């Protein structure tokens, strides 16, 4: 969604790289209007592999670029790229936030090649100087407008793309409803959560752990985790906390803002709070200042969210319970979850900064999908970003 790939195609052309864009629905087509060479795919998902193979050969394609690598068409594109022996690249939200986006060859998140390239151990700290990123002015309002336009044109032009299958497997009208509900809840939270959060920090600073929730149908949950369900992870973490944490400690479940319109776990959390005798010790927030939540905490549990890297940046111990590229000995807590509540440990900040620098060098571009893209004026070739 949005005009990022339109700008990216212009950048490729400026660097004398031919660019062809595939559109799968009306939303894709709307945001491709400034791209010269566009092609509509209107056949079924089952026929896409054969179609793409012939397309690659016909147009002599030598690289495929997608947003994410786990969406239906992108999984097929990745497999076809291997069969045709061409390169596959994926953009994704930044591992390091704000001011970065991710760009990797072969795959992102737990499919990333980063850990294979990363040398575990210490190097001279003079080699770990992090250059400050340029502010990218990422705008939530632009993302919201882009989503509304995307789903609107998906609906209006659906007759042209009758076989399109969205990775979330829901109707575009329902998607629009969820985005409107998200906007309403964001406004409501802005009014009512702020005061409640300030009171919470005053009462329970350094007396609580965080469980950072993730988007319920994101590939990080559906592909890169054991339980494949946020609801099941909520039960697992609350039960473990109730069994093993100190009785004077609290647990905060932080809702993901991008899942705001889709899910509300308040009733579920209340049920588990009562079931495991944790009344008054479980708290649920969404639109709060996350760095403040981190700085006042004892530690954070996450499946594999990039918020884990934010926590480490603030010196907060992290326990991952899914597959995460940063879940390394010496960086995150390696104990079982039940022991983490009692011994969260400390963050080796020197090691973290070394890891962070290597991750930025390997996969992070200074830019935004809904803001500025300084990297486009700094890099010379797509080949430099492997």
Short mmCIF file of C-alpha atoms in Angstrom, two decimals:
data_model
loop_
_atom_site.label_atom_id
_atom_site.label_comp_id
_atom_site.label_asym_id
_atom_site.label_seq_id
_atom_site.Cartn_x
_atom_site.Cartn_y
_atom_site.Cartn_z
CA UNK A 1 0.00 0.00 0.00
CA UNK A 2 1.25 3.49 -0.77
CA UNK A 3 3.62 5.02 -3.28
CA UNK A 4 6.90 3.56 -1.98
CA UNK A 5 7.30 1.08 -4.86
CA UNK A 6 6.48 3.80 -7.36
CA UNK A 7 9.40 5.83 -5.99
CA UNK A 8 11.54 2.70 -5.86
CA UNK A 9 10.85 1.95 -9.54
CA UNK A 10 11.90 5.49 -10.45
CA UNK A 11 15.11 5.00 -8.47
CA UNK A 12 15.85 1.79 -10.39
CA UNK A 13 15.27 3.47 -13.73
CA UNK A 14 17.54 6.36 -12.72
CA UNK A 15 20.25 3.77 -12.10
CA UNK A 16 19.66 2.22 -15.53
CA UNK A 17 17.90 -0.85 -14.18
CA UNK A 18 14.80 -1.92 -16.09
CA UNK A 19 11.77 -2.33 -13.82
CA UNK A 20 8.56 -4.29 -14.48
CA UNK A 21 5.74 -4.30 -11.93
CA UNK A 22 3.09 -6.98 -11.39
CA UNK A 23 -0.37 -5.94 -10.16
CA UNK A 24 -2.67 -8.48 -8.50
CA UNK A 25 -5.65 -6.28 -7.63
CA UNK A 26 -7.08 -2.80 -8.09
CA UNK A 27 -5.20 -1.43 -5.11
CA UNK A 28 -1.89 -2.55 -6.62
CA UNK A 29 -2.86 -0.98 -9.94
CA UNK A 30 -3.85 2.34 -8.35
CA UNK A 31 -0.44 2.76 -6.71
CA UNK A 32 1.35 1.64 -9.90
CA UNK A 33 -0.01 4.44 -12.06
CA UNK A 34 3.37 6.23 -12.17
CA UNK A 35 5.28 3.08 -13.14
CA UNK A 36 5.91 2.69 -16.86
CA UNK A 37 5.94 -1.10 -17.30
CA UNK A 38 3.09 -2.73 -15.39
CA UNK A 39 1.41 -6.10 -15.96
CA UNK A 40 -1.84 -7.45 -14.55
CA UNK A 41 -2.01 -10.96 -13.20
CA UNK A 42 -5.67 -12.03 -13.25
CA UNK A 43 -5.41 -15.83 -13.30
CA UNK A 44 -5.61 -18.14 -10.28
CA UNK A 45 -3.04 -18.52 -7.54
CA UNK A 46 -2.53 -22.15 -8.63
CA UNK A 47 -1.44 -21.04 -12.10
CA UNK A 48 0.87 -18.26 -10.92
CA UNK A 49 4.02 -20.40 -10.72
CA UNK A 50 3.82 -21.46 -14.35
CA UNK A 51 2.84 -17.96 -15.50
CA UNK A 52 5.70 -16.31 -13.58
CA UNK A 53 8.25 -18.80 -14.89
CA UNK A 54 7.33 -17.95 -18.47
CA UNK A 55 7.23 -14.22 -17.66
CA UNK A 56 10.77 -14.33 -16.26
CA UNK A 57 12.08 -16.06 -19.38
CA UNK A 58 10.16 -13.84 -21.79
CA UNK A 59 11.39 -10.57 -20.28
CA UNK A 60 14.84 -11.80 -19.24
CA UNK A 61 14.26 -10.96 -15.57
CA UNK A 62 17.29 -11.31 -13.30
CA UNK A 63 15.81 -10.27 -9.93
CA UNK A 64 12.46 -10.26 -8.12
CA UNK A 65 11.63 -7.76 -5.37
CA UNK A 66 8.66 -8.19 -3.00
CA UNK A 67 7.30 -6.70 0.20
CA UNK A 68 7.64 -9.59 2.63
CA UNK A 69 8.38 -13.19 1.70
CA UNK A 70 5.45 -15.09 3.26
CA UNK A 71 2.46 -13.80 1.27
CA UNK A 72 0.90 -16.32 -1.11
CA UNK A 73 2.25 -14.90 -4.37
CA UNK A 74 5.60 -13.98 -2.81
CA UNK A 75 6.24 -17.52 -1.54
CA UNK A 76 5.68 -18.75 -5.09
CA UNK A 77 7.90 -15.98 -6.49
CA UNK A 78 10.69 -16.97 -4.11
CA UNK A 79 10.48 -20.62 -5.18
CA UNK A 80 10.38 -19.69 -8.87
CA UNK A 81 13.42 -17.45 -8.43
CA UNK A 82 15.38 -20.47 -7.14
CA UNK A 83 14.20 -22.65 -10.01
CA UNK A 84 15.13 -19.98 -12.55
CA UNK A 85 18.40 -19.19 -10.75
CA UNK A 86 17.67 -15.50 -10.37
CA UNK A 87 17.93 -13.28 -7.30
CA UNK A 88 15.11 -12.75 -4.82
CA UNK A 89 14.92 -9.68 -2.57
CA UNK A 90 12.40 -8.73 0.09
CA UNK A 91 11.54 -5.46 1.75
CA UNK A 92 10.01 -5.54 5.23
CA UNK A 93 9.40 -3.25 8.18
CA UNK A 94 12.66 -2.30 9.88
CA UNK A 95 14.27 -4.60 12.42
CA UNK A 96 15.63 -1.38 13.91
CA UNK A 97 13.04 1.35 14.45
CA UNK A 98 12.40 4.13 13.80
CA UNK A 99 14.08 5.46 10.65
CA UNK A 100 14.91 2.10 9.05
CA UNK A 101 13.32 -0.43 6.71
CA UNK A 102 14.61 -3.93 6.03
CA UNK A 103 15.95 -5.11 2.67
CA UNK A 104 17.51 -8.55 2.30
CA UNK A 105 18.38 -11.11 -0.33
CA UNK A 106 16.72 -14.57 -0.05
CA UNK A 107 14.38 -13.75 2.84
CA UNK A 108 13.58 -11.74 5.96
CA UNK A 109 12.94 -12.39 9.65
CA UNK A 110 13.82 -16.00 10.52
CA UNK A 111 14.44 -16.71 6.81
CA UNK A 112 17.20 -14.10 6.88
CA UNK A 113 20.78 -15.08 6.11
CA UNK A 114 22.01 -12.62 8.74
CA UNK A 115 22.89 -15.12 11.46
CA UNK A 116 24.99 -17.10 9.00
CA UNK A 117 26.92 -13.94 8.20
CA UNK A 118 27.14 -12.68 11.76
CA UNK A 119 30.28 -13.63 13.70
CA UNK A 120 29.29 -14.28 17.29
CA UNK A 121 31.91 -12.71 19.53
CA UNK A 122 33.54 -9.43 20.32
CA UNK A 123 35.43 -7.23 17.91
CA UNK A 124 37.29 -4.03 18.62
CA UNK A 125 34.61 -1.64 19.81
CA UNK A 126 36.06 1.11 17.64
CA UNK A 127 34.61 -0.84 14.71
CA UNK A 128 31.09 -0.63 16.16
CA UNK A 129 30.44 3.08 15.78
CA UNK A 130 26.83 3.59 14.70
CA UNK A 131 26.20 6.40 12.25
CA UNK A 132 23.04 8.35 13.13
CA UNK A 133 20.12 7.83 10.78
CA UNK A 134 18.34 10.72 9.10
CA UNK A 135 14.79 11.24 10.42
CA UNK A 136 12.33 9.83 7.87
CA UNK A 137 9.09 11.46 9.07
CA UNK A 138 7.05 8.27 9.03
CA UNK A 139 3.39 9.33 9.00
CA UNK A 140 0.59 7.21 10.40
CA UNK A 141 -1.92 9.43 8.61
CA UNK A 142 -0.34 8.61 5.23
CA UNK A 143 -0.39 4.90 6.03
CA UNK A 144 -4.08 5.11 6.95
CA UNK A 145 -4.96 7.06 3.81
CA UNK A 146 -2.95 4.60 1.70
CA UNK A 147 -4.85 1.68 3.24
CA UNK A 148 -8.23 3.28 2.59
CA UNK A 149 -7.35 4.00 -1.04
CA UNK A 150 -5.85 0.55 -1.51
CA UNK A 151 -8.90 -1.32 -0.28
CA UNK A 152 -11.30 1.08 -2.03
CA UNK A 153 -9.74 0.47 -5.44
CA UNK A 154 -9.44 -3.24 -4.68
CA UNK A 155 -13.24 -3.28 -4.29
CA UNK A 156 -13.99 -0.97 -7.23
CA UNK A 157 -11.84 -2.97 -9.66
CA UNK A 158 -12.48 -6.45 -8.29
CA UNK A 159 -14.19 -7.58 -11.51
CA UNK A 160 -10.89 -7.14 -13.35
CA UNK A 161 -9.04 -9.36 -10.84
CA UNK A 162 -11.63 -12.05 -9.99
CA UNK A 163 -9.15 -14.66 -8.78
CA UNK A 164 -7.04 -12.55 -6.42
CA UNK A 165 -6.33 -14.08 -2.99
CA UNK A 166 -5.22 -11.77 -0.19
CA UNK A 167 -2.79 -13.18 2.38
CA UNK A 168 -5.21 -12.35 5.20
CA UNK A 169 -8.04 -14.20 3.46
CA UNK A 170 -10.68 -11.56 4.22
CA UNK A 171 -12.86 -9.36 2.06
CA UNK A 172 -11.70 -5.81 1.25
CA UNK A 173 -14.89 -4.28 2.65
CA UNK A 174 -14.11 -5.96 5.96
CA UNK A 175 -10.56 -4.65 5.79
CA UNK A 176 -11.90 -1.11 5.38
CA UNK A 177 -14.14 -1.64 8.41
CA UNK A 178 -11.18 -2.79 10.50
CA UNK A 179 -9.17 0.29 9.53
CA UNK A 180 -12.02 2.61 10.48
CA UNK A 181 -12.40 0.76 13.81
CA UNK A 182 -8.67 1.09 14.37
CA UNK A 183 -8.90 4.86 13.92
CA UNK A 184 -11.78 5.04 16.41
CA UNK A 185 -9.95 2.94 19.00
CA UNK A 186 -6.80 5.01 18.57
CA UNK A 187 -8.77 8.17 19.33
CA UNK A 188 -10.44 6.50 22.32
CA UNK A 189 -7.13 5.27 23.69
CA UNK A 190 -5.57 8.69 23.30
CA UNK A 191 -8.29 10.10 25.55
CA UNK A 192 -8.48 7.38 28.22
CA UNK A 193 -5.19 5.44 28.26
CA UNK A 194 -2.74 8.25 28.87
CA UNK A 195 -3.84 9.05 32.42
CA UNK A 196 -4.21 5.38 33.34
CA UNK A 197 -0.71 4.65 32.06
CA UNK A 198 0.88 7.48 34.03
CA UNK A 199 -0.81 6.26 37.20
CA UNK A 200 0.38 2.71 36.48
CA UNK A 201 4.02 3.83 36.12
CA UNK A 202 3.90 5.76 39.38
CA UNK A 203 2.55 2.75 41.23
CA UNK A 204 4.50 -0.12 39.69
CA UNK A 205 7.80 1.17 38.31
CA UNK A 206 10.35 -1.69 38.29
CA UNK A 207 7.71 -4.10 39.54
CA UNK A 208 6.45 -5.50 36.24
CA UNK A 209 7.34 -7.53 33.16
CA UNK A 210 6.05 -6.86 29.64
CA UNK A 211 4.58 -9.28 27.14
CA UNK A 212 4.69 -7.58 23.73
CA UNK A 213 1.81 -8.82 21.56
CA UNK A 214 2.08 -9.06 17.78
CA UNK A 215 -0.25 -8.84 14.78
CA UNK A 216 -2.43 -11.95 14.95
CA UNK A 217 -2.07 -12.95 11.28
CA UNK A 218 1.46 -11.76 10.66
CA UNK A 219 4.00 -14.24 9.31
CA UNK A 220 6.01 -13.78 12.50
CA UNK A 221 3.20 -15.60 14.31
CA UNK A 222 1.84 -17.88 11.58
CA UNK A 223 5.21 -18.97 10.18
CA UNK A 224 7.98 -18.14 12.64
CA UNK A 225 6.49 -19.39 15.90
CA UNK A 226 5.55 -22.66 17.60
CA UNK A 227 1.92 -22.06 18.59
CA UNK A 228 0.78 -20.04 15.52
CA UNK A 229 -1.72 -18.10 17.64
CA UNK A 230 -1.50 -14.93 19.74
CA UNK A 231 -4.34 -16.23 21.93
CA UNK A 232 -2.39 -19.38 22.78
CA UNK A 233 0.71 -17.34 23.60
CA UNK A 234 -1.33 -15.09 25.88
CA UNK A 235 -2.49 -18.14 27.83
CA UNK A 236 1.02 -19.62 27.93
CA UNK A 237 2.66 -16.43 29.24
CA UNK A 238 -0.03 -15.53 31.79
CA UNK A 239 -0.08 -19.08 33.16
CA UNK A 240 3.72 -19.17 33.44
CA UNK A 241 3.78 -15.76 35.10
CA UNK A 242 1.15 -16.83 37.61
CA UNK A 243 3.04 -20.00 38.47
CA UNK A 244 6.60 -18.73 38.73
CA UNK A 245 6.81 -14.92 39.11
CA UNK A 246 7.11 -13.27 42.51
CA UNK A 247 3.73 -12.48 44.05
CA UNK A 248 4.43 -8.74 44.23
CA UNK A 249 5.19 -8.45 40.52
CA UNK A 250 2.87 -7.49 37.67
CA UNK A 251 2.55 -8.31 33.97
CA UNK A 252 1.70 -5.82 31.22
CA UNK A 253 0.36 -7.08 27.90
CA UNK A 254 1.08 -4.48 25.21
CA UNK A 255 -1.24 -4.67 22.20
CA UNK A 256 0.27 -4.14 18.75
CA UNK A 257 -1.02 -0.86 17.23
CA UNK A 258 -1.32 -2.41 13.75
CA UNK A 259 -3.67 -5.04 15.20
CA UNK A 260 -5.80 -2.46 16.97
CA UNK A 261 -8.73 -2.64 14.58
CA UNK A 262 -8.71 -6.41 14.29
CA UNK A 263 -8.36 -7.70 17.83
CA UNK A 264 -9.29 -6.77 21.39
CA UNK A 265 -7.96 -9.26 23.93
CA UNK A 266 -9.37 -7.58 27.04
CA UNK A 267 -12.01 -10.26 27.74
CA UNK A 268 -9.59 -13.10 27.08
CA UNK A 269 -6.94 -11.56 29.32
CA UNK A 270 -9.51 -11.03 32.08
CA UNK A 271 -10.55 -14.70 31.84
CA UNK A 272 -6.97 -15.90 32.25
CA UNK A 273 -6.33 -13.39 35.01
CA UNK A 274 -9.20 -14.88 37.01
CA UNK A 275 -8.36 -18.47 36.03
CA UNK A 276 -4.78 -18.21 37.30
CA UNK A 277 -5.62 -16.09 40.38
CA UNK A 278 -3.84 -12.96 39.16
CA UNK A 279 -6.49 -10.34 39.90
CA UNK A 280 -4.93 -6.87 40.03
CA UNK A 281 -1.58 -8.08 38.66
CA UNK A 282 -2.38 -8.18 34.91
CA UNK A 283 -2.59 -4.96 32.87
CA UNK A 284 -3.46 -4.33 29.22
CA UNK A 285 -2.43 -1.28 27.16
CA UNK A 286 -2.25 -0.37 23.47
CA UNK A 287 -1.43 3.23 22.53
CA UNK A 288 1.09 4.20 25.18
CA UNK A 289 4.66 5.50 25.04
CA UNK A 290 6.54 2.26 24.57
CA UNK A 291 10.03 3.50 25.59
CA UNK A 292 8.58 4.67 28.91
CA UNK A 293 6.95 1.27 29.42
CA UNK A 294 10.29 -0.41 28.72
CA UNK A 295 12.45 1.80 30.93
CA UNK A 296 10.31 1.15 34.02
CA UNK A 297 10.10 -2.64 33.48
CA UNK A 298 12.05 -5.62 34.82
CA UNK A 299 12.16 -7.46 31.50
CA UNK A 300 10.18 -8.30 28.39
CA UNK A 301 8.79 -11.47 26.86
CA UNK A 302 8.05 -11.61 23.14
CA UNK A 303 7.40 -14.29 20.56
CA UNK A 304 9.82 -12.73 18.06
CA UNK A 305 8.81 -9.07 17.73
CA UNK A 306 11.31 -6.37 16.77
CA UNK A 307 10.25 -4.71 20.04
CA UNK A 308 12.74 -7.15 21.53
CA UNK A 309 15.51 -5.12 19.91
CA UNK A 310 13.96 -1.93 21.31
CA UNK A 311 14.00 -3.46 24.78
CA UNK A 312 17.65 -4.48 24.43
CA UNK A 313 18.48 -0.95 23.26
CA UNK A 314 17.10 0.33 26.58
CA UNK A 315 19.02 -2.29 28.55
CA UNK A 316 15.92 -4.38 29.33
CA UNK A 317 16.38 -8.19 29.44
CA UNK A 318 14.44 -10.09 26.77
CA UNK A 319 13.07 -13.62 26.56
CA UNK A 320 11.89 -14.81 23.13
CA UNK A 321 9.46 -17.74 22.85
CA UNK A 322 9.44 -17.96 19.04
CA UNK A 323 12.06 -17.88 16.29
CA UNK A 324 13.92 -14.55 16.27
CA UNK A 325 17.11 -13.55 14.49
CA UNK A 326 18.32 -11.77 17.61
CA UNK A 327 17.77 -14.72 19.97
CA UNK A 328 21.47 -15.38 20.54
CA UNK A 329 23.45 -16.50 23.61
CA UNK A 330 24.84 -13.43 25.32
CA UNK A 331 22.16 -11.20 23.83
CA UNK A 332 18.79 -12.53 25.05
CA UNK A 333 17.88 -14.64 28.07
CA UNK A 334 18.44 -18.32 27.28
CA UNK A 335 16.68 -19.76 30.34
CA UNK A 336 13.26 -21.43 30.11
CA UNK A 337 10.38 -18.97 30.51
CA UNK A 338 9.60 -20.07 34.08
CA UNK A 339 13.14 -19.18 35.17
CA UNK A 340 13.16 -15.84 33.32
CA UNK A 341 10.63 -14.35 35.76
CA UNK A 342 13.06 -14.97 38.62
CA UNK A 343 16.37 -14.39 36.83
CA UNK A 344 15.91 -12.01 33.86
CA UNK A 345 19.62 -11.20 33.90
CA UNK A 346 21.31 -8.12 32.46
CA UNK A 347 21.93 -6.96 28.90
CA UNK A 348 25.51 -6.92 27.66
CA UNK A 349 25.26 -3.50 26.05
CA UNK A 350 28.65 -3.66 24.32
CA UNK A 351 27.66 -6.90 22.64
CA UNK A 352 24.22 -5.51 21.74
CA UNK A 353 25.69 -2.42 20.05
CA UNK A 354 28.06 -4.64 18.09
CA UNK A 355 25.13 -6.83 17.00
CA UNK A 356 22.99 -3.78 16.17
CA UNK A 357 25.70 -2.23 13.99
CA UNK A 358 26.18 -5.46 12.06
CA UNK A 359 22.43 -5.82 11.57
CA UNK A 360 22.14 -2.26 10.26
CA UNK A 361 25.10 -2.75 7.93
CA UNK A 362 23.67 -6.01 6.62
CA UNK A 363 19.97 -5.31 6.13
CA UNK A 364 18.73 -1.88 7.19
CA UNK A 365 18.05 1.06 4.87
CA UNK A 366 17.53 4.53 6.26
CA UNK A 367 13.97 5.11 5.08
CA UNK A 368 10.25 4.64 5.53
CA UNK A 369 7.38 3.19 3.51
CA UNK A 370 5.20 6.15 4.52
CA UNK A 371 7.77 8.93 4.74
CA UNK A 372 11.16 9.89 3.38
CA UNK A 373 13.68 7.49 1.83
CA UNK A 374 17.16 9.02 2.35
CA UNK A 375 18.82 5.76 1.27
CA UNK A 376 17.67 6.31 -2.31
CA UNK A 377 19.89 9.35 -2.58
CA UNK A 378 22.85 7.63 -0.90
CA UNK A 379 23.13 4.19 -2.51
CA UNK A 380 24.48 3.50 -5.95
CA UNK A 381 23.04 0.14 -6.86
CA UNK A 382 20.64 -2.53 -5.68
CA UNK A 383 23.61 -4.90 -5.70
CA UNK A 384 25.08 -2.98 -2.75
CA UNK A 385 22.15 -4.02 -0.54
CA UNK A 386 22.44 -7.81 -0.73
#
